[in-house]
Coordinates of C-alpha atoms and ligand atoms in Angstrom, one line a residue:
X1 CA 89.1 -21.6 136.3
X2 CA 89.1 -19.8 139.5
X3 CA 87.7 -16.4 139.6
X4 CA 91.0 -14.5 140.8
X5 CA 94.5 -14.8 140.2
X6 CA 95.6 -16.3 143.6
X7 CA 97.7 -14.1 145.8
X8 CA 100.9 -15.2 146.3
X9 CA 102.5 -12.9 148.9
X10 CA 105.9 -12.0 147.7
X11 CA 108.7 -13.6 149.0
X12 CA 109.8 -11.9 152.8
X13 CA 112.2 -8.8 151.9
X14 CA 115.6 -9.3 153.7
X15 CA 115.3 -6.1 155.5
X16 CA 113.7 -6.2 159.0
X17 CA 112.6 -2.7 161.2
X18 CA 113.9 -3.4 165.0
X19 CA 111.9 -1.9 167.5
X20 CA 113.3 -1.2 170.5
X21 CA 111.1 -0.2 173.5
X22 CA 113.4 2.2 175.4
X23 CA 111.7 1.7 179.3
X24 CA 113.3 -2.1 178.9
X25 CA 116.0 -2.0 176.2
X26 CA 114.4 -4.8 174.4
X27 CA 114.0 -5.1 171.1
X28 CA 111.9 -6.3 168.1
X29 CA 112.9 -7.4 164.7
X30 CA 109.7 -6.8 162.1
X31 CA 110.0 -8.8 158.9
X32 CA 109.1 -6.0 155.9
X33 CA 107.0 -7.9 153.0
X34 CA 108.1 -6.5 149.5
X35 CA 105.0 -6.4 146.8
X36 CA 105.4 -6.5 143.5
X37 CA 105.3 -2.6 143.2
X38 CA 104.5 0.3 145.3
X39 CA 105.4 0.5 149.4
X40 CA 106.5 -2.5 151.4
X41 CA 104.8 -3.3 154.3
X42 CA 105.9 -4.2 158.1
X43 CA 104.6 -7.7 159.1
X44 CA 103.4 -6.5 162.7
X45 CA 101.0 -10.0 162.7
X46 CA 103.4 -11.0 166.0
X47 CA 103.4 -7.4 167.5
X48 CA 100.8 -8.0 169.8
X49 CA 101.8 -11.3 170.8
X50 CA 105.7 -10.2 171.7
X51 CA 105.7 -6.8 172.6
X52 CA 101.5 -6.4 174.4
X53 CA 100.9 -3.3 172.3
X54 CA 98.6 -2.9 169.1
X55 CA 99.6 -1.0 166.1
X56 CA 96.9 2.4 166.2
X57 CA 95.9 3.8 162.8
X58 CA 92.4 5.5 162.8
X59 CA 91.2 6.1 159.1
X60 CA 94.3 3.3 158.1
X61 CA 95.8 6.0 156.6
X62 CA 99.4 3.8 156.9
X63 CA 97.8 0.3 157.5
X64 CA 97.7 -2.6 154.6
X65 CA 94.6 -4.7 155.2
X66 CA 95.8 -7.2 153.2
X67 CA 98.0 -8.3 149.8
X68 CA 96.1 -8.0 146.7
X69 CA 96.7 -8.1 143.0
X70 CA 93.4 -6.2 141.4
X71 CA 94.3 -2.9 141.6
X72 CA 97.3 -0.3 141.8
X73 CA 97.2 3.0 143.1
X74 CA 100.0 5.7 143.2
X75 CA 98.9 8.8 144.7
X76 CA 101.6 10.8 144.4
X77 CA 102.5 9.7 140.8
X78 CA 98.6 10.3 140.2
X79 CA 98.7 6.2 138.6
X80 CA 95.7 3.9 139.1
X81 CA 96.2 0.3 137.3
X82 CA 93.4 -2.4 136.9
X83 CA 95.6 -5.9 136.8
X84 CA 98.8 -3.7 135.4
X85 CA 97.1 -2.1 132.4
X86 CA 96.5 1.8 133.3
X87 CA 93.3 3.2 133.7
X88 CA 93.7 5.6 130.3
X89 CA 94.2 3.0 128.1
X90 CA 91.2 0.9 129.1
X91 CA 89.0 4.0 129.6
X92 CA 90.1 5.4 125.7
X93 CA 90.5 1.7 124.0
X94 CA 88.9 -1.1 126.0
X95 CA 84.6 -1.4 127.3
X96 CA 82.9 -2.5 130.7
X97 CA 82.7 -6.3 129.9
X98 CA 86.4 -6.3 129.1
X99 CA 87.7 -4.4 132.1
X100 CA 85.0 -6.8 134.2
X101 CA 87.0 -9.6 132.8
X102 CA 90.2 -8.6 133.5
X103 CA 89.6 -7.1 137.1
X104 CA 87.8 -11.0 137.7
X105 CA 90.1 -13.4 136.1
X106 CA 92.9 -11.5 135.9
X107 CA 93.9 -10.9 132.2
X108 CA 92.2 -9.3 128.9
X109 CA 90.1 -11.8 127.4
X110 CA 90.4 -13.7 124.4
X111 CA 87.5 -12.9 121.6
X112 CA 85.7 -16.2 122.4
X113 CA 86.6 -15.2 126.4
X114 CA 85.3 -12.3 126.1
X115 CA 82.2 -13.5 124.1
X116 CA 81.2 -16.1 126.3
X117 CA 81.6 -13.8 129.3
X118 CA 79.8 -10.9 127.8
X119 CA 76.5 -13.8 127.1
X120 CA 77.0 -15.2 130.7
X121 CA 76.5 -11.7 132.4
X122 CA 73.8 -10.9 129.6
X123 CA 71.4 -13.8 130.6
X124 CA 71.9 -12.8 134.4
X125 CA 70.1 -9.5 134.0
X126 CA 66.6 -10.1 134.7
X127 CA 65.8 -10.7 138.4
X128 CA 63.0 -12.7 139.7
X129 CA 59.6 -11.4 139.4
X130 CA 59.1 -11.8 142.9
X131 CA 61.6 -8.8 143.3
X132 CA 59.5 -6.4 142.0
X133 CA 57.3 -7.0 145.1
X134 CA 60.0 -5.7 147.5
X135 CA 59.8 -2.0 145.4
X136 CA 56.0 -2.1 146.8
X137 CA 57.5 -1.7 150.2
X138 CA 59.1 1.4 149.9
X139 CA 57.4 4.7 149.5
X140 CA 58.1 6.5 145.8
X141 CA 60.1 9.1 147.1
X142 CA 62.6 6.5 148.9
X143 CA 66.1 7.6 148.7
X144 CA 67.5 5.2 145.7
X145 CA 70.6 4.1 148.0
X146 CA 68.1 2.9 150.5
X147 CA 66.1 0.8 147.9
X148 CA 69.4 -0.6 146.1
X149 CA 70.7 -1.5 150.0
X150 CA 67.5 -3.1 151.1
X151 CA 66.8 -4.9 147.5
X152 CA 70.5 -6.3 147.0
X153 CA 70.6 -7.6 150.6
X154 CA 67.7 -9.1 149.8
X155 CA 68.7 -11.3 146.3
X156 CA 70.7 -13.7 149.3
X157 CA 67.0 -14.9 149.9
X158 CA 66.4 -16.0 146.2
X159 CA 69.5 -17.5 144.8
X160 CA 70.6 -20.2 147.7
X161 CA 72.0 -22.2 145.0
X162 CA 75.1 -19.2 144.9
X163 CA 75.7 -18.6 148.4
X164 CA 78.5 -20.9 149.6
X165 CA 81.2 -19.2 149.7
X166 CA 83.8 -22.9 149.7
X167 CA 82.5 -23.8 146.2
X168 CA 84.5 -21.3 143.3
X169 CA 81.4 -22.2 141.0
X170 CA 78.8 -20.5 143.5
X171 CA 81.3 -17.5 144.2
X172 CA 81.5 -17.7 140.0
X173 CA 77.8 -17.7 139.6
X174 CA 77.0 -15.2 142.5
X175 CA 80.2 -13.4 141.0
X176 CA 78.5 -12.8 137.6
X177 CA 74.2 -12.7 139.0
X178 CA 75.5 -9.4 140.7
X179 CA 77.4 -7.8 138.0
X180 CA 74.7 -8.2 135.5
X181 CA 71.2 -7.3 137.9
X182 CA 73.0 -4.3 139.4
X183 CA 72.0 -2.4 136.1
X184 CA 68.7 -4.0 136.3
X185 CA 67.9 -3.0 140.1
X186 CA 69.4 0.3 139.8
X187 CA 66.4 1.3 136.7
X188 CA 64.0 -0.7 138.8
X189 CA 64.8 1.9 141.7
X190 CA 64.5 4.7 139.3
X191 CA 61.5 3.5 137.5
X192 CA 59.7 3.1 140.5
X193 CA 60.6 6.6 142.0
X194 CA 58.8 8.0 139.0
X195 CA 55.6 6.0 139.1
X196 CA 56.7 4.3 135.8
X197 CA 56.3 0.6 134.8
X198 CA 59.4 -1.6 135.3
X199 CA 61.6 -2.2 131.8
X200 CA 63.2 -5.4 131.5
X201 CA 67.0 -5.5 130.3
X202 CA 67.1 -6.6 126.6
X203 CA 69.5 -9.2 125.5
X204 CA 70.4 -7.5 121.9
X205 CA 72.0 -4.4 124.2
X206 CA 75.2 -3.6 125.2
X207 CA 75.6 -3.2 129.0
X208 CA 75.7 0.5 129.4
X209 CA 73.0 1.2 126.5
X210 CA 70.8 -1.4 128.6
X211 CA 71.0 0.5 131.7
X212 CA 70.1 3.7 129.8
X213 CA 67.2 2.2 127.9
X214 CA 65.6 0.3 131.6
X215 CA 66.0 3.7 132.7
X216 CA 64.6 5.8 129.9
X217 CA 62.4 3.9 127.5
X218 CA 58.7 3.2 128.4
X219 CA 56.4 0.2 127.0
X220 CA 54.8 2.9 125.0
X221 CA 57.2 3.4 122.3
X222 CA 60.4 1.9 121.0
X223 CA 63.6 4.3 122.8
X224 CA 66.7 4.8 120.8
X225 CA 69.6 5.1 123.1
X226 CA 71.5 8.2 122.4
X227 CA 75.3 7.2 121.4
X228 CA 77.1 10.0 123.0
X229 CA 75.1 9.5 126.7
X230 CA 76.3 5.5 126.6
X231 CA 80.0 6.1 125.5
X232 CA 80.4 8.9 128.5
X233 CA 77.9 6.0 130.9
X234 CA 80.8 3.5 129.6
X235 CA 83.9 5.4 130.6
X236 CA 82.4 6.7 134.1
X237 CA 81.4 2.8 134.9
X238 CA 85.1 1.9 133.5
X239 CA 86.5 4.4 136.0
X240 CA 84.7 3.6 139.1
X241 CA 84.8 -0.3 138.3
X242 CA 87.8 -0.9 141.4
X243 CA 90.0 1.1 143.4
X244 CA 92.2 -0.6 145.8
X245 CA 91.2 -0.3 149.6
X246 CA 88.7 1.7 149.9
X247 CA 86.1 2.5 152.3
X248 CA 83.1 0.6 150.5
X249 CA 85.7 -2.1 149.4
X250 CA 86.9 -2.5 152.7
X251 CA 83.2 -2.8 154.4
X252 CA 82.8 -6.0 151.4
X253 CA 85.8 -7.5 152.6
X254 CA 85.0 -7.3 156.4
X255 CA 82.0 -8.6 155.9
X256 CA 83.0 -11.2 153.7
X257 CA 85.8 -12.3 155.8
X258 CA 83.2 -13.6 158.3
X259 CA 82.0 -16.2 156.1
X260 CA 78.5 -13.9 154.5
X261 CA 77.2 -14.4 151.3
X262 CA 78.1 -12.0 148.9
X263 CA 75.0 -10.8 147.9
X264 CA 75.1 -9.3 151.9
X265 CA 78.6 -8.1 151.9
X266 CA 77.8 -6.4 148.3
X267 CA 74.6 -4.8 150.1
X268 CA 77.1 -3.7 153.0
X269 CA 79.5 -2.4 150.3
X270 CA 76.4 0.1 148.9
X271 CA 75.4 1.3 152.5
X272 CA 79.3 2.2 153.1
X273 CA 79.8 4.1 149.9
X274 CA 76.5 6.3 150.4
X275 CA 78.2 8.1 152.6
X276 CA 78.6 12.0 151.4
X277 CA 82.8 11.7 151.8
X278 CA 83.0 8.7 149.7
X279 CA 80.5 7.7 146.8
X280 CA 77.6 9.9 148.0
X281 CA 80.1 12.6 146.6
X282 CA 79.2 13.3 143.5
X283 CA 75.3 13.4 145.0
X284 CA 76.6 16.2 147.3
X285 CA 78.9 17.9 144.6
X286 CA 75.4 18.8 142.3
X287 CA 73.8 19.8 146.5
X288 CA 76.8 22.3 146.7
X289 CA 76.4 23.5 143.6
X290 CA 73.0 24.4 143.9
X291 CA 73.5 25.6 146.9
X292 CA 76.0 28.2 146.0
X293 CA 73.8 29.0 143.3
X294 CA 75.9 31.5 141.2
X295 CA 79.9 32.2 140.7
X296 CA 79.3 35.9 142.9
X297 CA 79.3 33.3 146.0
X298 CA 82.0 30.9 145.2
X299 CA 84.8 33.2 147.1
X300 CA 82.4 32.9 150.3
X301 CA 82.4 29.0 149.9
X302 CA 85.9 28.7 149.2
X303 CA 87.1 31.0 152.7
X304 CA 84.7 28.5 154.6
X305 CA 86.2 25.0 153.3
X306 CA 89.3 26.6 154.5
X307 CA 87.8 27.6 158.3
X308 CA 88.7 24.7 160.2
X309 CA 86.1 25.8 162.5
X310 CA 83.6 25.5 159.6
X311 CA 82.5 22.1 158.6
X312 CA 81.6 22.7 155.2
X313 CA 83.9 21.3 152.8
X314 CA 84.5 22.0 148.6
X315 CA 82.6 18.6 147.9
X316 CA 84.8 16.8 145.2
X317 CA 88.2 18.1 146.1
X318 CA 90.7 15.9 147.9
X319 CA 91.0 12.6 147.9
X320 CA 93.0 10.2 151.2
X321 CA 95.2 8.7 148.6
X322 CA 96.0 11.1 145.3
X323 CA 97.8 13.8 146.2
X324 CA 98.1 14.6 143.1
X325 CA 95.5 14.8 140.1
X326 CA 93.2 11.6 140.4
X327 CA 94.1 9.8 136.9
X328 CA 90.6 9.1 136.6
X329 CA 89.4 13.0 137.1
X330 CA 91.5 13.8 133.7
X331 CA 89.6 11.6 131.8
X332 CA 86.5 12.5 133.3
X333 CA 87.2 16.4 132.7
X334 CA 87.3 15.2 129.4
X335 CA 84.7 13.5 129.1
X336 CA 82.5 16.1 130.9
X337 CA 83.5 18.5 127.8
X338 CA 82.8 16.4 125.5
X339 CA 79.6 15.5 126.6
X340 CA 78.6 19.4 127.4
X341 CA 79.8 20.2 124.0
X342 CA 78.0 17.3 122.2
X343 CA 74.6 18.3 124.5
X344 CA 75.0 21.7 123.9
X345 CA 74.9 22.6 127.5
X346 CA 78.5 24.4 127.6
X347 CA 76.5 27.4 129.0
X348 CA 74.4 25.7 131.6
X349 CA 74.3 27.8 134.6
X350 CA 75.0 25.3 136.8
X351 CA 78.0 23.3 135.1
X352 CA 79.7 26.6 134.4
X353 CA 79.4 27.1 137.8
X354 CA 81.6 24.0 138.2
X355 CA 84.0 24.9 135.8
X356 CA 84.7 28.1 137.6
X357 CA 84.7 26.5 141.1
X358 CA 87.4 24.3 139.5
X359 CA 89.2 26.7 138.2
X360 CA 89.3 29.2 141.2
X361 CA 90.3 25.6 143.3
X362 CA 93.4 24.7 141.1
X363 CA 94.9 28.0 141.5
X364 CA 93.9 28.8 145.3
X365 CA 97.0 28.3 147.5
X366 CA 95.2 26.9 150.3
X367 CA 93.9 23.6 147.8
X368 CA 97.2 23.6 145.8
X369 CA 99.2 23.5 149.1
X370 CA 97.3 20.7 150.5
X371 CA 96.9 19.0 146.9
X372 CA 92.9 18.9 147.0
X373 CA 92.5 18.6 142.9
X374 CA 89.2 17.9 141.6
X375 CA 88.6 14.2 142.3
X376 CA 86.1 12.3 139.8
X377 CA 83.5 12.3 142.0
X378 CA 83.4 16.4 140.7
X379 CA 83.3 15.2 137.4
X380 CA 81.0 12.5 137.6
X381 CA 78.2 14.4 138.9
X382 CA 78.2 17.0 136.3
X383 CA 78.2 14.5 133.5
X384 CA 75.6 12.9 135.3
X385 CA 73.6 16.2 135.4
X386 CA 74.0 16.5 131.8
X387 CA 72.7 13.5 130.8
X388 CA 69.4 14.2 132.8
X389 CA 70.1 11.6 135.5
X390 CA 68.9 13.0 138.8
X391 CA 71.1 13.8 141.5
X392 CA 69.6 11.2 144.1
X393 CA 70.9 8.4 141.5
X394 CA 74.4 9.3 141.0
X395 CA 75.4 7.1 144.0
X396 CA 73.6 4.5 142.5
X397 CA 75.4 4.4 139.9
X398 CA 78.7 4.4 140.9
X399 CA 77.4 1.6 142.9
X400 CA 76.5 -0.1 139.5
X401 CA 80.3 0.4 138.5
X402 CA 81.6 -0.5 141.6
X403 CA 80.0 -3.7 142.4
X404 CA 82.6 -5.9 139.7
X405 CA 85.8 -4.2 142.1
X406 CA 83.8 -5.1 145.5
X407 CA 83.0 -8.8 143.8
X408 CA 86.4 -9.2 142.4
X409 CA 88.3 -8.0 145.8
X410 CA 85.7 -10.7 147.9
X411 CA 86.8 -13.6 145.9
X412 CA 90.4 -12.4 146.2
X413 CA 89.8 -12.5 149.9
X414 CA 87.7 -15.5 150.2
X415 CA 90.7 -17.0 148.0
X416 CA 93.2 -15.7 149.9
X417 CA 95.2 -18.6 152.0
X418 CA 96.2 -15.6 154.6
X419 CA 92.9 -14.1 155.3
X420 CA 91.0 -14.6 158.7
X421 CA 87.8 -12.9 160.5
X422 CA 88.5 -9.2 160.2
X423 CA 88.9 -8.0 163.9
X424 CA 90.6 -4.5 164.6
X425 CA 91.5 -4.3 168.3
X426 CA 91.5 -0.3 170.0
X427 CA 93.1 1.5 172.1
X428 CA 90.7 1.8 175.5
X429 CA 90.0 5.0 177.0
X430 CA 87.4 4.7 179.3
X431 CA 86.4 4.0 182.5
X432 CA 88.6 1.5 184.2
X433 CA 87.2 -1.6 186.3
X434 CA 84.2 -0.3 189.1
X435 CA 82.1 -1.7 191.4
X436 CA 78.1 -1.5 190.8
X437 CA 76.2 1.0 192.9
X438 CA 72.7 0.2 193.6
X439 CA 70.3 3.3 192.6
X440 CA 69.6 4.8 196.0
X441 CA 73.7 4.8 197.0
X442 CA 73.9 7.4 193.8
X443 CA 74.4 10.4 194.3
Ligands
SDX1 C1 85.8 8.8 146.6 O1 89.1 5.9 148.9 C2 88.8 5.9 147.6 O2 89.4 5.4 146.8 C3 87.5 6.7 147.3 C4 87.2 6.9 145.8 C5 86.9 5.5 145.2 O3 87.0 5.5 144.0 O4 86.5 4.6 145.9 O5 88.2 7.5 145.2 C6 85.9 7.7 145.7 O6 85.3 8.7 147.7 C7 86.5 10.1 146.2 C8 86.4 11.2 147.4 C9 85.0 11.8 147.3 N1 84.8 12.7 148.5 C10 84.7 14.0 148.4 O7 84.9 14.6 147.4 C11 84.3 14.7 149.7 C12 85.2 15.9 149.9 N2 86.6 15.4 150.2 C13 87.0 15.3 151.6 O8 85.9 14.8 152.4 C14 88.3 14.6 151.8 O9 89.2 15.1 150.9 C15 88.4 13.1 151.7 C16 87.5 12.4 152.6 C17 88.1 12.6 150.3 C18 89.8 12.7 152.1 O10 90.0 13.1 153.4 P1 91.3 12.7 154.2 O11 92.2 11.9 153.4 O12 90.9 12.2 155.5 O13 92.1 14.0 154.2 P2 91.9 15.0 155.4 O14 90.5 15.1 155.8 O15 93.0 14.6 156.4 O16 92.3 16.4 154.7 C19 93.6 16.8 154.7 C20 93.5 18.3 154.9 C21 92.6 18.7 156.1 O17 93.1 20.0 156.5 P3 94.1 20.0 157.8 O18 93.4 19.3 159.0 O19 95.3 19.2 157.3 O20 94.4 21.5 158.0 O21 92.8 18.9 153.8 C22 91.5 19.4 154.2 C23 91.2 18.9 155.6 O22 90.5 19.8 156.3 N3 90.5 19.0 153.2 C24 89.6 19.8 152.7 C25 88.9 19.0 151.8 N4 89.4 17.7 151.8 C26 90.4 17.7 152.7 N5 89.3 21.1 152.9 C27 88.3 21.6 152.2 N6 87.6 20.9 151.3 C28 87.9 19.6 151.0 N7 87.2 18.8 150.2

């Protein structure tokens, strides 16, 4: 079975764009490519060759990378669908090894599909022992990102019998090691911040009450995971699993579409989404909280997110693509109540702190006019702060949920008849051609 549904480009729309370059009169005819949903794109593979110019899109904000069938997102309509099915119905009715599935293969499982899956990923989870040696290397009070980066690039050195790329069963088995140590390395990184002794991943678990008991239990006594925390871990892992084009999905298919193994374009993917404006958000959400400290300062922060001569921004507001409410944000909102409620932390200091920012956001013309809702990286750190996790391993996390979309979009691309070695051109604005001086011509 391969691991993706191949992507069949849809067939050439009838329209064209024409181009005309008014200097010379002449004129270009651009095929437009119709999906299945969602905007068309302009085929502009020839531009360079007929007309000498490149296309020039900083940040991509208007460029497809490529055609892909995982996931859907409609920012304006505020829709985000894994393989079609909408990302409230499988956060309120499906789990993670279902939606794991589906975003791999394609489709919802069958029961014995989904069995078989969940056992394969299950007996992936412990990591060699020789793993545990790397941890030695880094001081205790190493940033967790910086572990996971340097301990994930480093599984390409232990499982050579996954790492070429050609073979769909290597890309399978690769496909499923990551998914399942992910969990594993993440507690590892936490374990070892704390000075604690490593806890292996237990094969009677589920995968989110795993994580929380390689986190949380010690060899001392037996560590009852608490229901509530791994329902509200589940949903957060279900909404960060894919989303589209992103900035750490985009980093695993660049350097996957140079022919790396994908335990270094996953390790690529984690140094990319560290970054504060993408999945270091919700890290920097809990920083800005604390670092407005109490409601009586909120108006101060909000007049300097709006100073463009300020660089601070209202970490967890805004989002490239939603411009509206981030679909997964509403379930997250809810799931932060509930999980306040069920805690009993309603009246935390710092989370009502949040809830006032929030509101004082939604109704402040400045975020309402430029459509900066909450996105779920605001959500996801407070929930993470409720459930004790510290603030340092919120990326970490997300990387956790993350790494099935990143593996799912590689073997899409690795699949993917059309794709080629990613290389942007740019448009050159320095120096042109000079002669050498020798140093005692200069001036
Ligand atoms: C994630 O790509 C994904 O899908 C990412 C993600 C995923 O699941 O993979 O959804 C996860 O990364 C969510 C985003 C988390 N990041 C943050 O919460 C950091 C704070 N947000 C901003 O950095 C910003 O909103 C971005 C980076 C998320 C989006 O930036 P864009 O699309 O480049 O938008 P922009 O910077 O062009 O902003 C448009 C305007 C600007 O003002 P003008 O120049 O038009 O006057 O809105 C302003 C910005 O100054 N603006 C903000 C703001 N975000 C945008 N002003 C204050 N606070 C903010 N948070």
């Amino acid at each position: 079975m391969s691991t993706t549904k191949s992507v069949e480009l849809a067939t050439p729309a009838a329209e064209t764009f024409t181009l005309t370059e008014n200097s010379t009169g002449r004129t270009f005819e651009l095929p437009v490519i119709k999906g299945t949903t969602g905007p068309n794109v302009i085929d502009v593979r020839k531009l360079y060759a007929e007309t000498g110019c490149f296309t020039y899109d900083p940040g991509f904000t208007s460029t497809g990378s490529c055609a892909s069938g995982i996931t859907y997102i409609d920012g304006d309509a505020g829709i985000l669908l894994y393989r079609g099915y909408p990302i409230e119905e499988l956060a309120e009715q499906s789990d993670y090894m279902e939606v794991c599935y589906l975003l791999l293969y394609g489709d919802l499982p069958s029961v014995e599909e989904k069995e078989k899956f969940r056992r394969d990923i299950t007996y992936h989870t412990m990591v060699n022992e020789q793993i545990t040696y790397f941890f030695r290397g880094f001081r205790r009070d190493s940033h967790p990102m910086a572990v996971m980066c340097g301990v994930v690039g480093a599984l390409s050195a232990f499982y050579h019998d996954s790492t070429d790329i050609t073979d769909p069963h290597h890309r399978m088995v690769a496909s499923h090691r990551l998914i399942a140590k992910m969990p594993t390395i993440a507690a590892m990184t936490y374990k070892y911040s704390l000075g604690q002794p490593f806890m292996y991943p237990r094969n009677d678990l589920k995968y989110s009450e795993n994580l929380l008991h390689m986190m949380y239990a010690t060899p001392c006594e037996s560590y009852d995971v608490n229901p509530v925390l791994a329902r509200a871990l589940r949903r957060i892992l279900i909404l960060h699993a894919d989303h589209e084009q992103n900035a750490s999905t985009s980093t695993v298919r660049l350097a996957g579409s140079s022919g790396a193994n994908p335990f270094a374009c996953i390790a690529a993917g984690i140094a990319s989404l560290w970054g504060p404006a993408h999945g270091g958000a919700n890290e920097a959400v809990l920083n800005m909280l604390e670092e407005i400290g109490s409601k009586h300062h909120i108006p101060e922060y909000i007049k300097r997110a709006k100073d463009k001569d300020d660089p601070f921004r209202l970490m967890g507001f805004g989002h490239r693509v939603y411009k509206n409410y981030d679909p997964r944000a509403k379930v997250m909102q809810k799931t932060c109540h509930e999980v306040l409620d069920e805690l009993g932390m309603k009246d935390e200091a710092l989370l009502e702190l949040a809830m006032e920012l929030e509101r004082i956001a939604l109704e402040d013309e400045y975020f309402v006019e430029k459509k900066l809702y909450p996105n779920v990286d605001f959500y996801s750190g407070i929930i993470f702060r409720a459930m004790g996790i510290p603030t340092s391993m919120f990326t970490v996390l997300f990387a956790v949920a993350r790494t099935v979309g990143w593996v799912a979009q590689w073997n899409e691309m690795v699949e993917d008849p059309l794709q080629k070695i990613g290389r942007p051109r740019q448009l050159y604005t320095g120096e042109t051609q000079r002669r050498y001086t020798p140093i005692d011509q200069r001036g």
